[in-house]
PDB file of N, CA and C in Angstrom:
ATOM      1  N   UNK A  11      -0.448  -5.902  54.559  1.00  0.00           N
ATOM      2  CA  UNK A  11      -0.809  -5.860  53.163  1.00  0.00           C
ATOM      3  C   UNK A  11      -0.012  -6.882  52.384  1.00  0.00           C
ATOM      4  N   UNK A  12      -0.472  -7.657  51.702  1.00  0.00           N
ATOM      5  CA  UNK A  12      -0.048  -8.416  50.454  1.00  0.00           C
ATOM      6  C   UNK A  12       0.184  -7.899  49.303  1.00  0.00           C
ATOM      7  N   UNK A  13       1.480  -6.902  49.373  1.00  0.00           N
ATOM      8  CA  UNK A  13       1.808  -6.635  48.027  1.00  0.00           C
ATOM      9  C   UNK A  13       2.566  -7.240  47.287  1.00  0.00           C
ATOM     10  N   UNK A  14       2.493  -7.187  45.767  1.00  0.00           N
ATOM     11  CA  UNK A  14       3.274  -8.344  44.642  1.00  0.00           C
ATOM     12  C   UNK A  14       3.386  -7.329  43.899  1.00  0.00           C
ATOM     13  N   UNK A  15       5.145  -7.712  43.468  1.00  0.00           N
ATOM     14  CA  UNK A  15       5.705  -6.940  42.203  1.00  0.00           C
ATOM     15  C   UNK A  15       5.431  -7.940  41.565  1.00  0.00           C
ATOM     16  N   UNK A  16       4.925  -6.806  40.237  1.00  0.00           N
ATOM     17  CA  UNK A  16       4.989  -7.657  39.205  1.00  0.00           C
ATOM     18  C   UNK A  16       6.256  -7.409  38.053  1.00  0.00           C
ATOM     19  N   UNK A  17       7.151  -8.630  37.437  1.00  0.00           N
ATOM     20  CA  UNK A  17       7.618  -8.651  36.763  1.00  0.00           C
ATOM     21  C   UNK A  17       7.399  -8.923  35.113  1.00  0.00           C
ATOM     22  N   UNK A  18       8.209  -8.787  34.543  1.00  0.00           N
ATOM     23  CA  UNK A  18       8.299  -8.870  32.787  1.00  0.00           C
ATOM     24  C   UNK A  18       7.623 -10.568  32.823  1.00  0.00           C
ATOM     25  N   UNK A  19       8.466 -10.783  33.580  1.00  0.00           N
ATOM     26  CA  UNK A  19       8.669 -12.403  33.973  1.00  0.00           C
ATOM     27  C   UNK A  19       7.108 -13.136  34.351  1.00  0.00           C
ATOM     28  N   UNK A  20       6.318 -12.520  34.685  1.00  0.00           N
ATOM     29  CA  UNK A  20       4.950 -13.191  35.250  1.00  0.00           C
ATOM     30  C   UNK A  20       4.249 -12.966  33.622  1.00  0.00           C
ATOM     31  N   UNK A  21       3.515 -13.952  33.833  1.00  0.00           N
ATOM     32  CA  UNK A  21       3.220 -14.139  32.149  1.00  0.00           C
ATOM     33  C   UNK A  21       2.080 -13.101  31.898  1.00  0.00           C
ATOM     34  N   UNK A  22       1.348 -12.504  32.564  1.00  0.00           N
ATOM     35  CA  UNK A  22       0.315 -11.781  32.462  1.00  0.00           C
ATOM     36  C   UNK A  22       0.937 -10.117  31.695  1.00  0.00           C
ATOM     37  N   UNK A  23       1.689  -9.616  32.549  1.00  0.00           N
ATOM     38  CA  UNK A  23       2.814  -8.680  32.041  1.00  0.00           C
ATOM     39  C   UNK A  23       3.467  -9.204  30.536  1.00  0.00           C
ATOM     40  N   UNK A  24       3.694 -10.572  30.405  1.00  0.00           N
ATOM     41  CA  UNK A  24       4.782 -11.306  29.361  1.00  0.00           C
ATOM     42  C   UNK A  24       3.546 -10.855  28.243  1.00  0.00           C
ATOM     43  N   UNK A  25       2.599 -11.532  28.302  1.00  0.00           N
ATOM     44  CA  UNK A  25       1.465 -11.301  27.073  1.00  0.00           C
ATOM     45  C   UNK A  25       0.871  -9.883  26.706  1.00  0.00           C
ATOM     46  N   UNK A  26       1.262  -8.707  27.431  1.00  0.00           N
ATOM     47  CA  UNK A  26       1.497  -7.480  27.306  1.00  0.00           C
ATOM     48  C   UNK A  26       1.916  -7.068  26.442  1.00  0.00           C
ATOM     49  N   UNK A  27       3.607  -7.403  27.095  1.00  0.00           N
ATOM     50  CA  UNK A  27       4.448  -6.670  26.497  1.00  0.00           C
ATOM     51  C   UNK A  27       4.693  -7.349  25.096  1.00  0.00           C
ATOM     52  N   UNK A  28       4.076  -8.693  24.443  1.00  0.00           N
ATOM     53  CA  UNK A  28       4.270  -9.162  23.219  1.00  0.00           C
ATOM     54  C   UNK A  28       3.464  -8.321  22.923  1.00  0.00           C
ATOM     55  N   UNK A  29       1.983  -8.090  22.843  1.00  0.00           N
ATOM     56  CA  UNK A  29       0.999  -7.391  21.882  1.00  0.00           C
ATOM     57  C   UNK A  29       1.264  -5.902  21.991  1.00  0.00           C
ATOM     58  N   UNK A  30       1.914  -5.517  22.953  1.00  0.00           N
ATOM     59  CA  UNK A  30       2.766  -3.819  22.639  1.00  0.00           C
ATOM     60  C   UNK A  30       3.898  -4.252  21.483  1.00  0.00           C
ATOM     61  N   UNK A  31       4.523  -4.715  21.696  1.00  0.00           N
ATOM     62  CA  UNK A  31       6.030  -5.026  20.344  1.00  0.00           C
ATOM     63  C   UNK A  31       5.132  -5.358  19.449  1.00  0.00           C
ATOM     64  N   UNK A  32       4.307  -5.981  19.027  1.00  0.00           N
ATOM     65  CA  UNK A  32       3.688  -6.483  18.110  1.00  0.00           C
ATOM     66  C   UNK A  32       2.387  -5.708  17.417  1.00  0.00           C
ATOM     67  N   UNK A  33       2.152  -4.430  18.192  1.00  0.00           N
ATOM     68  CA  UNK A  33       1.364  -3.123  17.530  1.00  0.00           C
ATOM     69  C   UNK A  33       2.486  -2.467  17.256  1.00  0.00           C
ATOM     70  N   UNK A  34       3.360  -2.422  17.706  1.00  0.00           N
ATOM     71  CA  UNK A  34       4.605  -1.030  17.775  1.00  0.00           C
ATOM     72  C   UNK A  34       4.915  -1.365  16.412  1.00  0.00           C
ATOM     73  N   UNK A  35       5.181  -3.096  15.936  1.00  0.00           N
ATOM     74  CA  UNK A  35       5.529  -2.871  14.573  1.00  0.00           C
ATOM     75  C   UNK A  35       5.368  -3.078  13.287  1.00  0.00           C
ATOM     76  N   UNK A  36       3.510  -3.325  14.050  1.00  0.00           N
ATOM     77  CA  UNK A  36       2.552  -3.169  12.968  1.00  0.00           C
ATOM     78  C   UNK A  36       2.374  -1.285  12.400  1.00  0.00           C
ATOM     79  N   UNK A  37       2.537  -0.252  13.181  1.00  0.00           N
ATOM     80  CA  UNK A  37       2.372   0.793  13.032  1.00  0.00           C
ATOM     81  C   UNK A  37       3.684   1.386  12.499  1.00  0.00           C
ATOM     82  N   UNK A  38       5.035   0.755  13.069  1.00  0.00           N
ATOM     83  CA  UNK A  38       6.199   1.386  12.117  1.00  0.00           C
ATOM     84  C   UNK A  38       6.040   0.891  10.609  1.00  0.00           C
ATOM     85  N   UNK A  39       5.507  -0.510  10.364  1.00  0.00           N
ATOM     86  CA  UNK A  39       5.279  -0.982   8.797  1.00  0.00           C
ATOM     87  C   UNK A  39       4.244   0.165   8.211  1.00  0.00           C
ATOM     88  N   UNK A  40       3.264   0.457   8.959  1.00  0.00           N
ATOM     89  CA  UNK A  40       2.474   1.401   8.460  1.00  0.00           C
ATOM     90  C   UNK A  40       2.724   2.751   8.098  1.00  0.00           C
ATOM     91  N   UNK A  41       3.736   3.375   8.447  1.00  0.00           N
ATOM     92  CA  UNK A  41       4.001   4.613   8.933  1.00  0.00           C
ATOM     93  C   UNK A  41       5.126   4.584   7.720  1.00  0.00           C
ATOM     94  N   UNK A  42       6.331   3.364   7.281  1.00  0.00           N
ATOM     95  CA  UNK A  42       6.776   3.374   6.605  1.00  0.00           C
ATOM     96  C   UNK A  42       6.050   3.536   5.124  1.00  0.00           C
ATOM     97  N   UNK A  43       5.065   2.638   5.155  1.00  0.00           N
ATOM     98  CA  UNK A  43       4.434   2.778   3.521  1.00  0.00           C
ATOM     99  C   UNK A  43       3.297   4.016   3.382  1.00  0.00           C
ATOM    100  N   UNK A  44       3.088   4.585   4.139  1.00  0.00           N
ATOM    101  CA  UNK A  44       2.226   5.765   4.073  1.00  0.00           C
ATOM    102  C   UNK A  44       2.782   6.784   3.134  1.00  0.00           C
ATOM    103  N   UNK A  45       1.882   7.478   2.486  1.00  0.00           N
ATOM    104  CA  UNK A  45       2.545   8.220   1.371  1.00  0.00           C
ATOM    105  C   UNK A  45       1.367   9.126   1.582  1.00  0.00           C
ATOM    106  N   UNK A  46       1.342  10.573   1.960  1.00  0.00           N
ATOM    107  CA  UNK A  46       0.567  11.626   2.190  1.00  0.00           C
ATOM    108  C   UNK A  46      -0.052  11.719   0.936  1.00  0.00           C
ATOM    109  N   UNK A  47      -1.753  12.483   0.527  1.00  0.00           N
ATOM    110  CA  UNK A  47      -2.119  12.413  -0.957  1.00  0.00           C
ATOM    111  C   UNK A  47      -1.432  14.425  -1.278  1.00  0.00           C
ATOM    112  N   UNK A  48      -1.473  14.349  -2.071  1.00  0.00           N
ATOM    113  CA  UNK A  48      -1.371  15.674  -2.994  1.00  0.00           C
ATOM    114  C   UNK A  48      -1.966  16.119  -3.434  1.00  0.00           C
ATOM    115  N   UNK A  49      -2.860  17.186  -3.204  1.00  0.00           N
ATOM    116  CA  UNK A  49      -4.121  18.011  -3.406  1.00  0.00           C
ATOM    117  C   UNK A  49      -5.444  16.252  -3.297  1.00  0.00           C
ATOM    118  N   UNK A  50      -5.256  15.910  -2.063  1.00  0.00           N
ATOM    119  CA  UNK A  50      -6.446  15.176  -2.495  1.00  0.00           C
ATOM    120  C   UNK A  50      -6.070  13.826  -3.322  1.00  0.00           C
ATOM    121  N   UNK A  51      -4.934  13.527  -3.883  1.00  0.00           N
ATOM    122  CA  UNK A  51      -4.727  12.645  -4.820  1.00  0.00           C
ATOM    123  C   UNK A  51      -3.691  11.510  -5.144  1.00  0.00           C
ATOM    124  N   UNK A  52      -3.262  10.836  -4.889  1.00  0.00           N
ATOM    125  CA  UNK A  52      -2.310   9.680  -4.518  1.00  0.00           C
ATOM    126  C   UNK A  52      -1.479   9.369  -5.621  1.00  0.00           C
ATOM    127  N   UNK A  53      -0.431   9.329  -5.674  1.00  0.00           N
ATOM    128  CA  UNK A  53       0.605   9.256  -6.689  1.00  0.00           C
ATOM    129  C   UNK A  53       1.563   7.815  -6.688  1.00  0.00           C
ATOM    130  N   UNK A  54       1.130   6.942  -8.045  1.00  0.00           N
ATOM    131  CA  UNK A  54       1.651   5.676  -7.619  1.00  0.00           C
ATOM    132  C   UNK A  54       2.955   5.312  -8.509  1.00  0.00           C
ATOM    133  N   UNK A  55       4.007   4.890  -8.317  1.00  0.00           N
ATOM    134  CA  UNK A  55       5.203   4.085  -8.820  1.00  0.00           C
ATOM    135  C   UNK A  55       5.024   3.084  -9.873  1.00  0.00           C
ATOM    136  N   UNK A  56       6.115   3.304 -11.095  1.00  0.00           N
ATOM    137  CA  UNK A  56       5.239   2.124 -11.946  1.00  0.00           C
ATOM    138  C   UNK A  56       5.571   0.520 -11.230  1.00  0.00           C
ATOM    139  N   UNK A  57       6.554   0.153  -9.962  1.00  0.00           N
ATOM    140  CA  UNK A  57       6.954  -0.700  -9.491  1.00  0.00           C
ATOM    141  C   UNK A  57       5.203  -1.349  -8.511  1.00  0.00           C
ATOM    142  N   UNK A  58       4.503   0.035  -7.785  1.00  0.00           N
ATOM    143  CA  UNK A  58       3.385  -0.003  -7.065  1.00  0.00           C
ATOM    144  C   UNK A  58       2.205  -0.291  -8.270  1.00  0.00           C
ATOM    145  N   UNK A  59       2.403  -0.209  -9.071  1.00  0.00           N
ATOM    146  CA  UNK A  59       0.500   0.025 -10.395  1.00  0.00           C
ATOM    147  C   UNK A  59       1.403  -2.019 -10.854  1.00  0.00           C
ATOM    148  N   UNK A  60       2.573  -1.727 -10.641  1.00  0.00           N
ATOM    149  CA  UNK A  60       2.772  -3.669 -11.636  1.00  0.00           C
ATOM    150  C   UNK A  60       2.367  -4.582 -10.830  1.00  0.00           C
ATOM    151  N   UNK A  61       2.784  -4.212  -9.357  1.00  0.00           N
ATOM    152  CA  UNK A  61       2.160  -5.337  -8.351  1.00  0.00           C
ATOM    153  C   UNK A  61       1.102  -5.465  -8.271  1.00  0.00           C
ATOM    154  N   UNK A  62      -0.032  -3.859  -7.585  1.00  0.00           N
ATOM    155  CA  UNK A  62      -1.339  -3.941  -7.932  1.00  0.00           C
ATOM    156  C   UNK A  62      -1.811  -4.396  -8.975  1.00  0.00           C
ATOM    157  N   UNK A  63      -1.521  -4.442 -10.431  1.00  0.00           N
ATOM    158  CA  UNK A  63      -2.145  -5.151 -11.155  1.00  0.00           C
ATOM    159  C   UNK A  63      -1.778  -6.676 -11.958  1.00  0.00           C
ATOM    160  N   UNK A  64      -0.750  -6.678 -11.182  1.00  0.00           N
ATOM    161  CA  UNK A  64      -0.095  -8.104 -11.181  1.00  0.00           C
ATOM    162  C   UNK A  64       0.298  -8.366 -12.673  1.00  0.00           C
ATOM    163  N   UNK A  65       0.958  -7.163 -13.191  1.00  0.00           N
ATOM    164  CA  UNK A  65       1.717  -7.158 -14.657  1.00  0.00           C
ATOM    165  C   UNK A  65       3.106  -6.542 -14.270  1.00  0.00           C
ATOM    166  N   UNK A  66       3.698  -6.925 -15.384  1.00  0.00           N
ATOM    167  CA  UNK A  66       4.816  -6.705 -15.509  1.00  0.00           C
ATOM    168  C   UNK A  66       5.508  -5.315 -15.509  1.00  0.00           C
ATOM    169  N   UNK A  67       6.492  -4.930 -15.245  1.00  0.00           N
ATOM    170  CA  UNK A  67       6.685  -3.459 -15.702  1.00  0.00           C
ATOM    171  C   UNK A  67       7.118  -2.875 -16.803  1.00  0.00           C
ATOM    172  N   UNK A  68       7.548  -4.045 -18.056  1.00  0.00           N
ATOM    173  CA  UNK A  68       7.140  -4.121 -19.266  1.00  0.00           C
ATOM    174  C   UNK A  68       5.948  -4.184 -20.053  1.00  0.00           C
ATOM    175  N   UNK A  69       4.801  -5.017 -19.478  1.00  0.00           N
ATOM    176  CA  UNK A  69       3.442  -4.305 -19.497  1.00  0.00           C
ATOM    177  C   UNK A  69       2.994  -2.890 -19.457  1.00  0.00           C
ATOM    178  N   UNK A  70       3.251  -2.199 -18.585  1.00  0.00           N
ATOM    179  CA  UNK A  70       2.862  -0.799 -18.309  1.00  0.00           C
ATOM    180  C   UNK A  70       3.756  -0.237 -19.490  1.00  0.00           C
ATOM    181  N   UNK A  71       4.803  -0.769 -19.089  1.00  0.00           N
ATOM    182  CA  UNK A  71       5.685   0.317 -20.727  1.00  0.00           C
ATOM    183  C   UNK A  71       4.554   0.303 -21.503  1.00  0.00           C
ATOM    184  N   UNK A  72       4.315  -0.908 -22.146  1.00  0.00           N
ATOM    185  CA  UNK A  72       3.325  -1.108 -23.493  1.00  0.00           C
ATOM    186  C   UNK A  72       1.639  -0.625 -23.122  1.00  0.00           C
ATOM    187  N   UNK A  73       1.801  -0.894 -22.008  1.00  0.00           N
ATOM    188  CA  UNK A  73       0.420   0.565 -21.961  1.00  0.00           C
ATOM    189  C   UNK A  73       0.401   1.910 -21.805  1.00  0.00           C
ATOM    190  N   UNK A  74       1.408   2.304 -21.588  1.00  0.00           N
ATOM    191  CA  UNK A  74       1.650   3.894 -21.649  1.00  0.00           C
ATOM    192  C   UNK A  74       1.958   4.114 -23.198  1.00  0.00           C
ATOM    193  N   UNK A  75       2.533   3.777 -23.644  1.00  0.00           N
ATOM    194  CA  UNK A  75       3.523   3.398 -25.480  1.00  0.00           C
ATOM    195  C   UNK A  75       1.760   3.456 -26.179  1.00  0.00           C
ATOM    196  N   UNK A  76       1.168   2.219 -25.825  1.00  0.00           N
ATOM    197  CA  UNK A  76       0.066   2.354 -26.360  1.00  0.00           C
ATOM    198  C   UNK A  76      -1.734   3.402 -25.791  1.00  0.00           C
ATOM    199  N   UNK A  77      -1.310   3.946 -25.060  1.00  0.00           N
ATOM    200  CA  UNK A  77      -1.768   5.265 -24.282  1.00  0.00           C
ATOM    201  C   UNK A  77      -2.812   4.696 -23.849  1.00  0.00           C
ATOM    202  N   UNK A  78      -2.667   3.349 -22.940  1.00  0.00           N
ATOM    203  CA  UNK A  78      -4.016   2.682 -22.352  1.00  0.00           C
ATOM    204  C   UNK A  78      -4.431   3.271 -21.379  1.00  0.00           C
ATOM    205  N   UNK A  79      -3.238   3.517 -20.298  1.00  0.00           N
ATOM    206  CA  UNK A  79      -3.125   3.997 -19.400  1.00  0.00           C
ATOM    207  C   UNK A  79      -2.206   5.596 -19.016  1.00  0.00           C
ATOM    208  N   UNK A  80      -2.802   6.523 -18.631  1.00  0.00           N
ATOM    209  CA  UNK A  80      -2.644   8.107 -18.031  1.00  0.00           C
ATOM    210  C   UNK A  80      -1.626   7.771 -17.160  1.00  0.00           C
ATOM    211  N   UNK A  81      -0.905   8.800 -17.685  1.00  0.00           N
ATOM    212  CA  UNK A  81       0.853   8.926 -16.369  1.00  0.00           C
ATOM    213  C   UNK A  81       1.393  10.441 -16.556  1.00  0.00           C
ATOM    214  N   UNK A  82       2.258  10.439 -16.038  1.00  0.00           N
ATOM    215  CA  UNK A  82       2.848  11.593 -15.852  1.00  0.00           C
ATOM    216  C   UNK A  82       4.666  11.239 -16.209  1.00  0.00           C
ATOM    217  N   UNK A  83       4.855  12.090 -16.647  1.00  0.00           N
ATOM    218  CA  UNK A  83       6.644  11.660 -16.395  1.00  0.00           C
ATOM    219  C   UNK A  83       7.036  13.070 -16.034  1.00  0.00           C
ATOM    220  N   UNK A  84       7.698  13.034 -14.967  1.00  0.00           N
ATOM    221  CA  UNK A  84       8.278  14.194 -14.567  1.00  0.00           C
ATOM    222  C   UNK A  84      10.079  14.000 -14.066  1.00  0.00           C
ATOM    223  N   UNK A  85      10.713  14.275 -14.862  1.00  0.00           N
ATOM    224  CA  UNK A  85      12.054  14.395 -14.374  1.00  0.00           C
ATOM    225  C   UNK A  85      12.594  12.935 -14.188  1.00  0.00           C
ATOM    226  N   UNK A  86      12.012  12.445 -15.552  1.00  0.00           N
ATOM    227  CA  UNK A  86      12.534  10.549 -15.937  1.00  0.00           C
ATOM    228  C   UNK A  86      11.860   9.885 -15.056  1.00  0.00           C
ATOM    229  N   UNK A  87      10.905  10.342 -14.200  1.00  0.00           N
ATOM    230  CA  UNK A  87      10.307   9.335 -13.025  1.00  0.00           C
ATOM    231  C   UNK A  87       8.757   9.075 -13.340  1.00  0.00           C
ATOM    232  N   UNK A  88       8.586   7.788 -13.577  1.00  0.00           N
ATOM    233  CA  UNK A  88       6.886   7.783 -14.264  1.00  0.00           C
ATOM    234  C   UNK A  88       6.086   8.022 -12.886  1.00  0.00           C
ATOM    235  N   UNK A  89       4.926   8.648 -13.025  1.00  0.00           N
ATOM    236  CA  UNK A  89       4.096   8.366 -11.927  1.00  0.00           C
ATOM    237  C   UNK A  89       2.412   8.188 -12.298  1.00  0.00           C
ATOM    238  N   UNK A  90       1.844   7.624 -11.770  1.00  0.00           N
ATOM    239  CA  UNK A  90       0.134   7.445 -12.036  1.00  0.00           C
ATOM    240  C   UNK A  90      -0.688   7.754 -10.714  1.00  0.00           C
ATOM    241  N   UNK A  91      -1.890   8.304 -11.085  1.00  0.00           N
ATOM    242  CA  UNK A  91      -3.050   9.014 -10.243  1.00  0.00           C
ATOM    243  C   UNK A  91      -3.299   7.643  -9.751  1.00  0.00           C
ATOM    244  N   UNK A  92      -4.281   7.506  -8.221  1.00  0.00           N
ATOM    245  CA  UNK A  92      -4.563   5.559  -7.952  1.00  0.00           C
ATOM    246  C   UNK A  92      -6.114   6.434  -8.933  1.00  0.00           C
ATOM    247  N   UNK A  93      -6.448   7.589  -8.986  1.00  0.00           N
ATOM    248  CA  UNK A  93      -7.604   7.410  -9.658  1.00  0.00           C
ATOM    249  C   UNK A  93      -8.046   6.975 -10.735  1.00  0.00           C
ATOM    250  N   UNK A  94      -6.871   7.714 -12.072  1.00  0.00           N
ATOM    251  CA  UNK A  94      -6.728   6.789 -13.168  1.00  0.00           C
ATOM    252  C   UNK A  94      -6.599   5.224 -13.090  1.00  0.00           C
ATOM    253  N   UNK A  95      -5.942   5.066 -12.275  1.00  0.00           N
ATOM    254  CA  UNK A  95      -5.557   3.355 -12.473  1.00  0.00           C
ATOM    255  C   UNK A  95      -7.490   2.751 -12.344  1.00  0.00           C
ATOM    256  N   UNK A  96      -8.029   3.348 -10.899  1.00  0.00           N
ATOM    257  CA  UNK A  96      -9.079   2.548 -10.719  1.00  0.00           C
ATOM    258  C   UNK A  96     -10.154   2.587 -11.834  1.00  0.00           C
ATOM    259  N   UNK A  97     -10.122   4.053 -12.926  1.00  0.00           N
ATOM    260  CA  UNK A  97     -10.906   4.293 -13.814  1.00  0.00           C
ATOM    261  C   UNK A  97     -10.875   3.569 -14.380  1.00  0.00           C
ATOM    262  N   UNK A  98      -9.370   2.945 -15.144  1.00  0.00           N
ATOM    263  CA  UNK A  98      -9.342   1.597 -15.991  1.00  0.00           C
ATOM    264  C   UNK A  98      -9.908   0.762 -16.160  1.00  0.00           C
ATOM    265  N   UNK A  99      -9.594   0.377 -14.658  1.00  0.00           N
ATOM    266  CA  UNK A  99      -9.957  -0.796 -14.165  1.00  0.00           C
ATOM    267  C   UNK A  99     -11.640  -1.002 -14.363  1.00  0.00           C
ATOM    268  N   UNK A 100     -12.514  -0.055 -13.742  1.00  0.00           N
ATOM    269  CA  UNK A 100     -13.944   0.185 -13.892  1.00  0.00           C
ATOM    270  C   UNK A 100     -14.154  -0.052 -15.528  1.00  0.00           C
ATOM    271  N   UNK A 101     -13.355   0.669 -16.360  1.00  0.00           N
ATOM    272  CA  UNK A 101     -13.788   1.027 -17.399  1.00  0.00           C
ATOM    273  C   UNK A 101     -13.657  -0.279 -18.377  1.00  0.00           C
ATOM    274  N   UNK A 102     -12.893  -1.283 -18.003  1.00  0.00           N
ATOM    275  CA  UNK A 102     -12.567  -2.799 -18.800  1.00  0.00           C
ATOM    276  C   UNK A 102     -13.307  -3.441 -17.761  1.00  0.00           C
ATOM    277  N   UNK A 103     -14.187  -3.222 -16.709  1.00  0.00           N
ATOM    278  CA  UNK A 103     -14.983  -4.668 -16.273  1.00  0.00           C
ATOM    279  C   UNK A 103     -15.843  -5.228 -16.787  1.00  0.00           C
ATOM    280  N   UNK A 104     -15.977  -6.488 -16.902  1.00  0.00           N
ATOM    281  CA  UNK A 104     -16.835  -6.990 -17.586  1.00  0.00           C
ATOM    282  C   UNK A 104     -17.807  -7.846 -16.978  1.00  0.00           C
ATOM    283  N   UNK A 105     -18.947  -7.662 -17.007  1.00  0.00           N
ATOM    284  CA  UNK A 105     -20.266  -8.609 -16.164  1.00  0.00           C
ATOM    285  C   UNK A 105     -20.053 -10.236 -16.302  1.00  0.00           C
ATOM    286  N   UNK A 106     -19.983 -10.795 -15.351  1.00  0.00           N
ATOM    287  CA  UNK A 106     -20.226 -12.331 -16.200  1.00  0.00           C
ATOM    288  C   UNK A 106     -21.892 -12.933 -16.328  1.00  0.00           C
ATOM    289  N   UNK A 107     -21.558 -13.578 -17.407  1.00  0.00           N
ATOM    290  CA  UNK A 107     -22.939 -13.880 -18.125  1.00  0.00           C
ATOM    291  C   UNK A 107     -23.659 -14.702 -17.024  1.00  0.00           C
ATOM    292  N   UNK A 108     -24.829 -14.684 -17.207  1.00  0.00           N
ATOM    293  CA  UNK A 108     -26.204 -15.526 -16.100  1.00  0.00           C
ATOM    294  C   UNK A 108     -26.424 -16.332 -16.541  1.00  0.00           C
TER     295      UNK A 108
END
């Protein structure tokens, strides 16, 4: 019989074991930002609603101040529904003209 160990070292194994390390820490990045919903409902950071909407977090002050946007403050910590946010969003789109 012609048997062959195979090593780390034979490139067939080598291109393996990169795309295992390379799911392993695509799924720890994932696993890190996962945030379970709450009754159904996703709870966002005003640091998470400034990036998503690519404003400032002095912006959001002045939209909460000016009650553009629905939040919660619970125990000095702001938080927003992603549903409210997307309602906004729906609710200021605007068609472009034909």
């Amino acid at each position: 019989m012609n048997e062959k160990v195979l090593t780390a070292e034979d490139e067939r194994i080598a291109t393996a074991l990169q795309a295992l390390h390379k799911g392993a820490k695509e799924v720890s990045q994932l696993a890190q930002s996962y945030r379970p919903p709450l009754n159904g409902e996703r709870y966002l950071t005003d640091k998470e609603v400034a990036e998503r909407l690519k404003v400032s977090r002095r912006t959001l002050q002045e939209y909460r101040n000016d009650r553009k946007l629905p939040f919660i403050l619970f125990g000095g910590k702001v938080l927003y529904r992603e549903t409210d946010i997307q309602q906004m969003l729906d609710e200021n789109y605007k068609k472009a003209m034909r």
